[in-house]
mmCIF file of C-alpha atoms and ligand atoms in Angstrom:
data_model
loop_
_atom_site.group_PDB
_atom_site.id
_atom_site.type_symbol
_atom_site.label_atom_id
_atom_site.label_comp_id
_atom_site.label_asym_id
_atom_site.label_seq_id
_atom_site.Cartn_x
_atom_site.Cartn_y
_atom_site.Cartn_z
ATOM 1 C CA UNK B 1 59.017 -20.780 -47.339
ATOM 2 C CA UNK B 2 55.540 -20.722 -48.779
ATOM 3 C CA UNK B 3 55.666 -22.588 -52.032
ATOM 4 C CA UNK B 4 52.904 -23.147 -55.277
ATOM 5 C CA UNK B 5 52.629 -26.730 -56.456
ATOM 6 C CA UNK B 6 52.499 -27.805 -60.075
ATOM 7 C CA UNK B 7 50.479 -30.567 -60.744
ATOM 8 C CA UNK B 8 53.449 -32.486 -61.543
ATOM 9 C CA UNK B 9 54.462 -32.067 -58.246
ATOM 10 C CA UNK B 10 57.314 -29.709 -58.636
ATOM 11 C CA UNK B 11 57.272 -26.015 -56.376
ATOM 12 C CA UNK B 12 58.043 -22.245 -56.691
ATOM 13 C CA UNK B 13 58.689 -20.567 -53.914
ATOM 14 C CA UNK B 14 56.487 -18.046 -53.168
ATOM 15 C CA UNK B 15 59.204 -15.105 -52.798
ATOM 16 C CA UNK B 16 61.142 -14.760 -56.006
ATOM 17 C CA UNK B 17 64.207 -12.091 -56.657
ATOM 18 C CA UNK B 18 63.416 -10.245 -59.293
ATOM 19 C CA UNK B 19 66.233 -8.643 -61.945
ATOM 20 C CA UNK B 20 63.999 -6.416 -63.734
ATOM 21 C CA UNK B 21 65.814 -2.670 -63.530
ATOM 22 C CA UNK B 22 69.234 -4.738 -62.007
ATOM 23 C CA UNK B 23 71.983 -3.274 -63.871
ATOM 24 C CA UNK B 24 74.432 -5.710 -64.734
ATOM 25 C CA UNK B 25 77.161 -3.928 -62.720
ATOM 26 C CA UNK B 26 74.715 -4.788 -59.752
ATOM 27 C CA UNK B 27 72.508 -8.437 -60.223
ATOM 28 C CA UNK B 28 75.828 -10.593 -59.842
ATOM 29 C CA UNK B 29 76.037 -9.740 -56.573
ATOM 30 C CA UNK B 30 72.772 -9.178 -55.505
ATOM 31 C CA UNK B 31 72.133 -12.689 -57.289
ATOM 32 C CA UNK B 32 75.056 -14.128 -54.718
ATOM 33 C CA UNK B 33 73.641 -12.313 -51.924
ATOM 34 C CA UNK B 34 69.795 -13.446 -52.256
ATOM 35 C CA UNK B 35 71.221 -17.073 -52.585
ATOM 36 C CA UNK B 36 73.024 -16.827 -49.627
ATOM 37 C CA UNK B 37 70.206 -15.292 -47.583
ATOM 38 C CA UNK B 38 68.279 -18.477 -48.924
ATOM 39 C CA UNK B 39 66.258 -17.357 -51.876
ATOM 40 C CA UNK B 40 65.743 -20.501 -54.524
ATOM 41 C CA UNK B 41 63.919 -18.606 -56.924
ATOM 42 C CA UNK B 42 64.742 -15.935 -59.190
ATOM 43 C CA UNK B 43 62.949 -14.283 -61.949
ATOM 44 C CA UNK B 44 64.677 -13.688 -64.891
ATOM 45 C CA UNK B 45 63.775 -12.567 -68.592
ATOM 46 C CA UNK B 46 65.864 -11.772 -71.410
ATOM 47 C CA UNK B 47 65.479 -8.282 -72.363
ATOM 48 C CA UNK B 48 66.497 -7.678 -69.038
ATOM 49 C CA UNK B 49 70.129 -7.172 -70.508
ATOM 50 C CA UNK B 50 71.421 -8.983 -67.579
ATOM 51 C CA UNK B 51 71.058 -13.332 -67.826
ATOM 52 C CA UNK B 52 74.893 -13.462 -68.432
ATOM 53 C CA UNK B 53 75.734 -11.743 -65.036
ATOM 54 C CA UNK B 54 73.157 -13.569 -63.466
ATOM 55 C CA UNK B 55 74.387 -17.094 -64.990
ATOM 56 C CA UNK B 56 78.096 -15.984 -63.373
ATOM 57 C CA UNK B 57 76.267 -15.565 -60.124
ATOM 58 C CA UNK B 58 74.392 -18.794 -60.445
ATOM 59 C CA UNK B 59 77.506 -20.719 -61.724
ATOM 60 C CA UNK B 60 79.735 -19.282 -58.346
ATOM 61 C CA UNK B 61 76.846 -20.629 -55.955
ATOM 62 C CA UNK B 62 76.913 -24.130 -57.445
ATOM 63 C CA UNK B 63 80.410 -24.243 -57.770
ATOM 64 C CA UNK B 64 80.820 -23.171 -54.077
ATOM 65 C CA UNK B 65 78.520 -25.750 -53.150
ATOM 66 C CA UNK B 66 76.113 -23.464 -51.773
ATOM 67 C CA UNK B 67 72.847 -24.497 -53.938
ATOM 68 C CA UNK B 68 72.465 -27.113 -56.177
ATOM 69 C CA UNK B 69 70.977 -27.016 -59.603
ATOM 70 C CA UNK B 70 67.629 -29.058 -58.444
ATOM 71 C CA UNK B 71 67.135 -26.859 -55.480
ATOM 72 C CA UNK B 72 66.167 -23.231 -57.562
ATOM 73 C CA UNK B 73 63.386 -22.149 -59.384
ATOM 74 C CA UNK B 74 64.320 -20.073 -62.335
ATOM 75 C CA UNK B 75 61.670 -18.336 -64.151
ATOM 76 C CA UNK B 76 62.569 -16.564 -67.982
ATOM 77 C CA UNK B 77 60.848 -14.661 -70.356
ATOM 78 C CA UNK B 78 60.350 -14.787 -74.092
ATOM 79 C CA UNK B 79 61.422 -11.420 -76.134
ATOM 80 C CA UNK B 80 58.713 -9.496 -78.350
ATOM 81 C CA UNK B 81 60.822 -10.233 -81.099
ATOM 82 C CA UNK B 82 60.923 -14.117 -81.076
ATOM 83 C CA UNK B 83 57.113 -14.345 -81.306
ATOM 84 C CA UNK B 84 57.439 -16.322 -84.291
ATOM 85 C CA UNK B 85 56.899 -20.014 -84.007
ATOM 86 C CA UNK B 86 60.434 -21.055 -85.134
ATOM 87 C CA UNK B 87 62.061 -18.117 -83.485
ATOM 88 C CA UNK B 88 60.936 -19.510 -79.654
ATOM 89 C CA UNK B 89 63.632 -22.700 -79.033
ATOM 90 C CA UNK B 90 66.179 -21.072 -80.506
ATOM 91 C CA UNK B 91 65.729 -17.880 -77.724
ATOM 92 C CA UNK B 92 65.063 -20.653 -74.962
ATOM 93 C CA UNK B 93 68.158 -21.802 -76.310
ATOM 94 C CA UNK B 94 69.920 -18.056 -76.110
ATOM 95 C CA UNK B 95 68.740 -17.288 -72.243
ATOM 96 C CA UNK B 96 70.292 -20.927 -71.723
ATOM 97 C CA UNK B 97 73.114 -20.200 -73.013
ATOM 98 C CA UNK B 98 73.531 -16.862 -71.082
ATOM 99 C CA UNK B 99 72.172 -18.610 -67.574
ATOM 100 C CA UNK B 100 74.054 -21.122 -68.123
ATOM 101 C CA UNK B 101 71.576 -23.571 -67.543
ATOM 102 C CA UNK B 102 70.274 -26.897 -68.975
ATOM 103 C CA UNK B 103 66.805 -26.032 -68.754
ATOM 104 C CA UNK B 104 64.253 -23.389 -67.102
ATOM 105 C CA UNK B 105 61.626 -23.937 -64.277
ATOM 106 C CA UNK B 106 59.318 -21.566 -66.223
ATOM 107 C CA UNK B 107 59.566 -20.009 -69.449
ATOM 108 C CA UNK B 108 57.003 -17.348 -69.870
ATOM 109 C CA UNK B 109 55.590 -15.362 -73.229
ATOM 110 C CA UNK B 110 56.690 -12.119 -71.440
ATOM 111 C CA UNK B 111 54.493 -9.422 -73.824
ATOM 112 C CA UNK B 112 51.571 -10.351 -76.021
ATOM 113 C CA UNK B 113 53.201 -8.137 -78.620
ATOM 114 C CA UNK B 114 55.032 -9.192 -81.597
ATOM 115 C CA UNK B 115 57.942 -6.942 -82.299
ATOM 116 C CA UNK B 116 60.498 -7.933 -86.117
ATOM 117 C CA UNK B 117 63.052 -9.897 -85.322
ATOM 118 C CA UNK B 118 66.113 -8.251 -83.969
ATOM 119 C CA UNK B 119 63.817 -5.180 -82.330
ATOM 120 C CA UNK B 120 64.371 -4.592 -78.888
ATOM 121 C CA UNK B 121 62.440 -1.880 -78.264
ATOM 122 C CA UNK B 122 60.568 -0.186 -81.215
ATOM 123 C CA UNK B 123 60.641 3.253 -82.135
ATOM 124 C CA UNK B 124 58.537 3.066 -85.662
ATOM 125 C CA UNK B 125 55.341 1.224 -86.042
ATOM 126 C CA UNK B 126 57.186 -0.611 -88.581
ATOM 127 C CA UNK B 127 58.871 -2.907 -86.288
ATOM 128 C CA UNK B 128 55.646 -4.706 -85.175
ATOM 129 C CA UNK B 129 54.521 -7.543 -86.402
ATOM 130 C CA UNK B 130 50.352 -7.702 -86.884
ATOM 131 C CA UNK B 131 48.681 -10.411 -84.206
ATOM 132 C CA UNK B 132 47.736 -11.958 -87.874
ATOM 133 C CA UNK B 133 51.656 -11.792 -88.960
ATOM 134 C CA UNK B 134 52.643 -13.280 -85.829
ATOM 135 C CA UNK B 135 49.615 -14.962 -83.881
ATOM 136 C CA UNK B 136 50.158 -16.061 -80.177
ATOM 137 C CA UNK B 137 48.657 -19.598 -80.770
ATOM 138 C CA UNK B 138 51.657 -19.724 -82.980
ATOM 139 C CA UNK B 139 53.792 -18.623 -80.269
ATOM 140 C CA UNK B 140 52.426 -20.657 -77.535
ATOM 141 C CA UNK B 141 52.683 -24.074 -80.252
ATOM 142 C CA UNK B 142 56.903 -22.669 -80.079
ATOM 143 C CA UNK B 143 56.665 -22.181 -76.087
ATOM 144 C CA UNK B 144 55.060 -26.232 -76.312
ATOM 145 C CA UNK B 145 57.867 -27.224 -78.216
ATOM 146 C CA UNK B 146 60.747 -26.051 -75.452
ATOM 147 C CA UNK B 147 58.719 -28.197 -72.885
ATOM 148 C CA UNK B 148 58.905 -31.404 -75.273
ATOM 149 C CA UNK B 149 62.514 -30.654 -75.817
ATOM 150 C CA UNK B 150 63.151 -30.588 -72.086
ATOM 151 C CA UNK B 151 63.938 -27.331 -71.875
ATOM 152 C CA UNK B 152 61.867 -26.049 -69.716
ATOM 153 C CA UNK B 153 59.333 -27.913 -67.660
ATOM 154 C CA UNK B 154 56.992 -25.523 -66.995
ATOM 155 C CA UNK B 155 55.197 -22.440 -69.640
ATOM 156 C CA UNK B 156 53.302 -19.499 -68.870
ATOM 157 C CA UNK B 157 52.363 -16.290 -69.485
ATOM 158 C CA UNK B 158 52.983 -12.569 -68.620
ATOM 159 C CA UNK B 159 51.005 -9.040 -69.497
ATOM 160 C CA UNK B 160 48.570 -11.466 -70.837
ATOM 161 C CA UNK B 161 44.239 -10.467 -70.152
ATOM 162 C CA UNK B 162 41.814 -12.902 -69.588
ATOM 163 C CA UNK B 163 40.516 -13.028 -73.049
ATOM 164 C CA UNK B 164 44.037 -13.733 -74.316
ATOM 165 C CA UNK B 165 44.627 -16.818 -72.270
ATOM 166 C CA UNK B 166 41.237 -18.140 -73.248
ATOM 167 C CA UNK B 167 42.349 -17.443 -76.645
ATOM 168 C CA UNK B 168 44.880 -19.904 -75.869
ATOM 169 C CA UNK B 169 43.521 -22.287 -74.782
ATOM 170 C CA UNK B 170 41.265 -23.217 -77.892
ATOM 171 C CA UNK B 171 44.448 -24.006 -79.525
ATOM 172 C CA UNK B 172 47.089 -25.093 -76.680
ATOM 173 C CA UNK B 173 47.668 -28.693 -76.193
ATOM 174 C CA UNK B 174 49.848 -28.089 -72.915
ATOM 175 C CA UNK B 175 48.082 -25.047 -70.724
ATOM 176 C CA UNK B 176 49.532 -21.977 -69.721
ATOM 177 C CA UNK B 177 50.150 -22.755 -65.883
ATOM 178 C CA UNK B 178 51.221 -19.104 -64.570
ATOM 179 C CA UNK B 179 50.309 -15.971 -65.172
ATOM 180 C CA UNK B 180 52.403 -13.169 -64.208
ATOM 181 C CA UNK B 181 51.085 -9.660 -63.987
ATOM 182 C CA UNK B 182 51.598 -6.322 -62.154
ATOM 183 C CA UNK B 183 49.721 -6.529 -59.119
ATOM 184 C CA UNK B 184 49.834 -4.928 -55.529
ATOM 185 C CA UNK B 185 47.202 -2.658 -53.173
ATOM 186 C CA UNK B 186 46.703 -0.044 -56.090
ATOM 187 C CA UNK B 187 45.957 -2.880 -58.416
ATOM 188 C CA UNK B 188 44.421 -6.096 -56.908
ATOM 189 C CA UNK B 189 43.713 -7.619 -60.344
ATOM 190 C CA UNK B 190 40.875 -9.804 -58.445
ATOM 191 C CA UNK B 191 39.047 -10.721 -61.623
ATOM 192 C CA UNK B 192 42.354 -12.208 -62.862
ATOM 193 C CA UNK B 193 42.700 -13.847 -59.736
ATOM 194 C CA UNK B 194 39.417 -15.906 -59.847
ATOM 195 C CA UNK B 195 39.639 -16.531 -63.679
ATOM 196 C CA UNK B 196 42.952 -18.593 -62.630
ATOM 197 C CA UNK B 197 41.759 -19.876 -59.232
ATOM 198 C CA UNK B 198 39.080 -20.964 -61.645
ATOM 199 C CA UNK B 199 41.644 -22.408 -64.540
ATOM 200 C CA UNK B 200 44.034 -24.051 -61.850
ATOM 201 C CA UNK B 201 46.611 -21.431 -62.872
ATOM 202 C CA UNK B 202 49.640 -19.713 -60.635
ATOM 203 C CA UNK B 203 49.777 -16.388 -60.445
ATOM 204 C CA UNK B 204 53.106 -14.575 -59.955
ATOM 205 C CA UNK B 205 52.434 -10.566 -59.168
ATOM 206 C CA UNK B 206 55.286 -7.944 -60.383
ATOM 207 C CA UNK B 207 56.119 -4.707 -59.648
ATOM 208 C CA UNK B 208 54.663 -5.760 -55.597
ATOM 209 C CA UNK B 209 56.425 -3.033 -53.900
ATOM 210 C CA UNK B 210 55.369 -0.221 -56.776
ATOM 211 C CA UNK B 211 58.685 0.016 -59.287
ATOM 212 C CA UNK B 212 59.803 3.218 -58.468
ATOM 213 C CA UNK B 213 63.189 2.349 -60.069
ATOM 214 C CA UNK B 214 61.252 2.491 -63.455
ATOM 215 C CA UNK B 215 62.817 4.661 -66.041
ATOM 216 C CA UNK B 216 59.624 6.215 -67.351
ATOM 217 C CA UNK B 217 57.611 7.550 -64.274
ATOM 218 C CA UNK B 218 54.219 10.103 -64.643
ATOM 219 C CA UNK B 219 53.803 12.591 -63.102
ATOM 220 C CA UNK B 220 51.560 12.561 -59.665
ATOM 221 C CA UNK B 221 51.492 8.606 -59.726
ATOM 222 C CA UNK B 222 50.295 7.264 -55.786
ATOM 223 C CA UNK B 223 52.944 6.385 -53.619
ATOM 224 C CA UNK B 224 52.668 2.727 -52.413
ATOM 225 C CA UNK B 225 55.838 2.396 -50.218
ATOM 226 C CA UNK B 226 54.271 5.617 -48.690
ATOM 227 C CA UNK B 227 50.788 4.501 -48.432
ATOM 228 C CA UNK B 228 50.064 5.561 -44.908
ATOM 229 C CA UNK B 229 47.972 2.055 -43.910
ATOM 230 C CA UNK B 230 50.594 0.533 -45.108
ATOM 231 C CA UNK B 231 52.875 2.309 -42.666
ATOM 232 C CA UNK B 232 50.839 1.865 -40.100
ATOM 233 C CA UNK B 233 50.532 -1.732 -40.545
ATOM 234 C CA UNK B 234 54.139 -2.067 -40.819
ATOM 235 C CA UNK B 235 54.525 0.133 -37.698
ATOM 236 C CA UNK B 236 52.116 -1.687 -35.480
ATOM 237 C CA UNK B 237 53.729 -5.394 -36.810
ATOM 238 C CA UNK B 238 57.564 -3.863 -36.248
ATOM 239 C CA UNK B 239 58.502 -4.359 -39.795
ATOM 240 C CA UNK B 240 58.953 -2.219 -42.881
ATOM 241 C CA UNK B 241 56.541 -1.349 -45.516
ATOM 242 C CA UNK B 242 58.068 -3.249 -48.334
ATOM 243 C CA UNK B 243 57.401 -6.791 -45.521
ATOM 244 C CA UNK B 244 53.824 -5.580 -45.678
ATOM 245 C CA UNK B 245 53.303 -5.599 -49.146
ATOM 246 C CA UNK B 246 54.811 -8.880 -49.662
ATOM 247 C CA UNK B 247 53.191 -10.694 -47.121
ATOM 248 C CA UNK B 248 49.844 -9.705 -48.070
ATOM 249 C CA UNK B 249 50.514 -11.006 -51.445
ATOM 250 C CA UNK B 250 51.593 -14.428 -50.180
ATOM 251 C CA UNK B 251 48.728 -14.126 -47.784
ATOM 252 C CA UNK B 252 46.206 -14.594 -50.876
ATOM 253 C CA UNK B 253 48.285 -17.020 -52.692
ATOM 254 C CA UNK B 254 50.510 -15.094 -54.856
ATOM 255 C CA UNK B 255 54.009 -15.600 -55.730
ATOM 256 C CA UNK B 256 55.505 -12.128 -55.786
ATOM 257 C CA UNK B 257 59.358 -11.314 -57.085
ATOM 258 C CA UNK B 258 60.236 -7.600 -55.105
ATOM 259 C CA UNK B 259 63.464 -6.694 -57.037
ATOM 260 C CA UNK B 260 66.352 -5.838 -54.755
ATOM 261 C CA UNK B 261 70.043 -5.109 -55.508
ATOM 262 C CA UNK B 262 70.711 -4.172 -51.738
ATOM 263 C CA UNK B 263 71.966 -6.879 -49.375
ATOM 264 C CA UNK B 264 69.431 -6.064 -46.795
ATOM 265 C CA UNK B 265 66.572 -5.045 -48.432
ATOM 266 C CA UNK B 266 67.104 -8.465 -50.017
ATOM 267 C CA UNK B 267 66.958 -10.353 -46.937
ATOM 268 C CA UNK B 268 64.741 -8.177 -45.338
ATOM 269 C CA UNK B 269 61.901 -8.983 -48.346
ATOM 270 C CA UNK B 270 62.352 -12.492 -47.987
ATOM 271 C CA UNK B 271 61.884 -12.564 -44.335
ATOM 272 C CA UNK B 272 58.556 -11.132 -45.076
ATOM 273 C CA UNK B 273 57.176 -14.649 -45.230
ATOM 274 C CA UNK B 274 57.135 -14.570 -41.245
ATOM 275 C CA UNK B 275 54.940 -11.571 -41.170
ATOM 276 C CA UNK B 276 50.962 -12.402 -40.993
ATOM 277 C CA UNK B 277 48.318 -10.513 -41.327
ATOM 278 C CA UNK B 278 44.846 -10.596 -39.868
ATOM 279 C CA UNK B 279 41.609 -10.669 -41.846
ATOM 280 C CA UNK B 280 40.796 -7.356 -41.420
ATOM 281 C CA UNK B 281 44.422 -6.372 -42.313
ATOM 282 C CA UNK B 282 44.118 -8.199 -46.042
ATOM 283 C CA UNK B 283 40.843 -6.458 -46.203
ATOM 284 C CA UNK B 284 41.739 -3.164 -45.723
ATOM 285 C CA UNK B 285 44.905 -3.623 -47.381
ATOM 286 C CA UNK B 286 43.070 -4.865 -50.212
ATOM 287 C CA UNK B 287 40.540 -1.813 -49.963
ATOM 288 C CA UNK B 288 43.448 0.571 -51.347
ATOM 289 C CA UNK B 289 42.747 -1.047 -54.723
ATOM 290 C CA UNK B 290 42.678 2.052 -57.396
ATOM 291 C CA UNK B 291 42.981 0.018 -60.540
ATOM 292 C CA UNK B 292 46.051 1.314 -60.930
ATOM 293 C CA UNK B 293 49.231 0.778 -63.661
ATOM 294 C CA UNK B 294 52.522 1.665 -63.104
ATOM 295 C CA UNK B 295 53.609 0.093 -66.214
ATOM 296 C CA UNK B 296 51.421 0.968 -68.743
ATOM 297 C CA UNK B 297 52.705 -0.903 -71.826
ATOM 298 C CA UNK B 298 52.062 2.727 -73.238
ATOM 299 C CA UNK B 299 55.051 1.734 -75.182
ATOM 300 C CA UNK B 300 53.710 -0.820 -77.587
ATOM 301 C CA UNK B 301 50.907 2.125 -78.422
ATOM 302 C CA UNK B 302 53.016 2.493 -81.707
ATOM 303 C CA UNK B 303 51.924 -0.765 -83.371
ATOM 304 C CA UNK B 304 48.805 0.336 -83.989
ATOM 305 C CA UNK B 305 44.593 -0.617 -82.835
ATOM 306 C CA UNK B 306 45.670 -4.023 -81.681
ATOM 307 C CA UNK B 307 48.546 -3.183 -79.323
ATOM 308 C CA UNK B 308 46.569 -0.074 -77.623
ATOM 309 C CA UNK B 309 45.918 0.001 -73.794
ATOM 310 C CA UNK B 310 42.467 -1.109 -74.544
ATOM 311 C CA UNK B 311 43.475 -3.981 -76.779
ATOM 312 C CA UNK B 312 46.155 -5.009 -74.752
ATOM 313 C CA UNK B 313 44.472 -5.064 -71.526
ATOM 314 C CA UNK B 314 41.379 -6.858 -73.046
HETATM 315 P P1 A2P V 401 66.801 -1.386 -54.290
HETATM 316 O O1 A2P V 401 67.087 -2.303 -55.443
HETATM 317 O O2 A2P V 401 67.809 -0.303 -54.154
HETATM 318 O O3 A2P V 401 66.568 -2.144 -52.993
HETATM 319 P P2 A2P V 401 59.582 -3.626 -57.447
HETATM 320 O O4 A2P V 401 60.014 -4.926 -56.880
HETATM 321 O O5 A2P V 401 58.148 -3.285 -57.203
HETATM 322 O O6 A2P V 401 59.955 -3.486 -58.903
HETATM 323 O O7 A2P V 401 60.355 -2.467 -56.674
HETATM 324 C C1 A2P V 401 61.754 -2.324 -56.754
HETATM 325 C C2 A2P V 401 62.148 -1.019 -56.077
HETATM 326 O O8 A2P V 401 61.901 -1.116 -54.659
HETATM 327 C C3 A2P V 401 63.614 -0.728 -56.215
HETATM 328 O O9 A2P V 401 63.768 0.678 -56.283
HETATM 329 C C4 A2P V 401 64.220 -1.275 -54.933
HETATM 330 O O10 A2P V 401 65.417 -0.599 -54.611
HETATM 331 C C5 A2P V 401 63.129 -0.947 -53.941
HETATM 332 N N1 A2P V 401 63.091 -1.855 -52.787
HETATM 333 C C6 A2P V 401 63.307 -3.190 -52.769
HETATM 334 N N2 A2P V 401 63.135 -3.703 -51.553
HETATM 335 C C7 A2P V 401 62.792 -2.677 -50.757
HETATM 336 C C8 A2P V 401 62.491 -2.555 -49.375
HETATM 337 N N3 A2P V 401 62.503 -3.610 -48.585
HETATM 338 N N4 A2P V 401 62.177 -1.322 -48.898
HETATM 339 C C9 A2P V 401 62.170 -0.233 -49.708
HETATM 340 N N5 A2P V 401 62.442 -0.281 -51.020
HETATM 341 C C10 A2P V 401 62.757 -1.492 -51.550
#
């Protein structure tokens, strides 16, 4: 398996399982099944609803012997509503808890929106907090603090623009070293790419195979699992769409996390690291870019100018 190096040496595995949309009645054994197939990473966050099930999964592989602690990558994600700076250890300290786990590979800032305390998901523009109430060089001095307390070893950043990590770095003493973002064909996000290239900084792309498991779908959105050049790739190579799509993020150096709570869908996306594409494959593939969100973050529209699609994707 591909893998991204950290300058301290340590390495993610380029093909992730992702949880988001895994119901708790399902990631246990989906969790169980990707280990098995011989995932080591999985990406995690904690308004996923779901780190318990996935610490029961992670706690019946290491007691069965079948992975070891040391041998997995896990990736978490810090709530909207723990932006403030003492609120950050003590929600490392929750999604611990719940993954029952000593310490994360990667702890990410997973919105750059500050939601009050206790919010999960707002439904008045009340429970924001103002970027001036609850700045995210504040919140990135908290995510600093987890790394010094050993609990995780590596910080990041998710949903966040270019201008936003800059922003960071003025004040950041350790550096954001991942990024994670939508991407796939209908969204290449190549400026992102070469602003990190640039910055020495991973990139992990979500939502890869197009989300459709999303509550909130629009109407007439494109269809990427039924993008025919996809299909005809996938045709032509033997393999399934889904492989396609993977591969030709791995092919550009992405990590990528396709969520899967079916046992061979879940194998099937990880084998997708033996599919390889030509040139002129990731070109064309590449040439289906339409700039194109399937998750919006229409949600955090409430909280007013600075939390607005243009704001937010600055
Ligand atoms: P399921 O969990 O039933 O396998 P994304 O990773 O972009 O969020 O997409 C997740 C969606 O894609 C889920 O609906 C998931 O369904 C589906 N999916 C995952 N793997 C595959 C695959 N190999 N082929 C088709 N659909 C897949």
């Amino acid at each position: 398996m591909k893998t991204l190096r950290f300058t301290n040496g340590d390495e993610m595995p380029c093909i992730g399982l992702g949880t988001w949309k895994s119901s708790p009645g399902d990631v246990y054994q989906a969790v169980v099944e990707a280990i098995r197939a011989g995932y080591r990473h999985i990406d995690c966050a904690y308004i996923y609803g779901n780190e318990p099930e996935v610490g029961a999964a992670l706690k019946l592989c290491f007691s069965e012997g079948i992975v070891r602690r040391e041998d997995l990558w896990i990736t978490s994600k810090l709530w909207n509503s723990a932006h403030l700076k003492q609120d950050v250890v003590p929600a490392l300290k929750l999604t611990l808890n719940s993954l029952g786990l000593d310490y994360l590979d990667l702890y990410l800032i997973h919105w750059p929106v500050a939601l009050i305390p206790g919010t999960a998901f707002p439904k008045t523009a009340e429970e924001f907090l103002s970027p001036e109430q609850a700045p995210l060089s504040e919140t990135w001095a908290g995510m600093e603090a987890g790394v010094q307390a050993g609990l995780t070893r590596h910080i990041g950043v998710s949903n966040f623009s270019i201008r936003k990590i800059k922003n960071l770095f003025r004040s950041a003493s350790i550096r954001p070293e991942l990024v994670q973002i939508e991407s796939h064909p209908f969204l290449i996000q190549q400026e992102m790419m070469e602003f990190a290239h640039a910055e020495q900084m991973h990139l992990t792309a979500y939502a890869p195979l197009g989300a459709k498991d999303r509550s909130k779908k629009l109407e007439g959105e494109p269809d990427l699992l039924g993008c025919p050049l996809i299909g005809e790739i996938a045709s032509r190579k033997g393999c399934s769409p889904a492989q396609i799509l993977i591969s030709w993020q791995l092919s550009r150096g992405w990590s990528t996390i396709p969520k899967s709570v079916n046992p061979e869908r879940i194998r099937q996306n990880l084998d997708a690291s033996s599919v390889l594409l030509t040139e002129q494959e990731m070109e064309s593939i590449s040439g289906l870019n339409l700039n194109y969100r399937y998750y919006t973050g229409a949600l955090w529209n409430l909280g007013g100018p600075a939390y607005q699609a243009s704001a937010l994707w600055d």
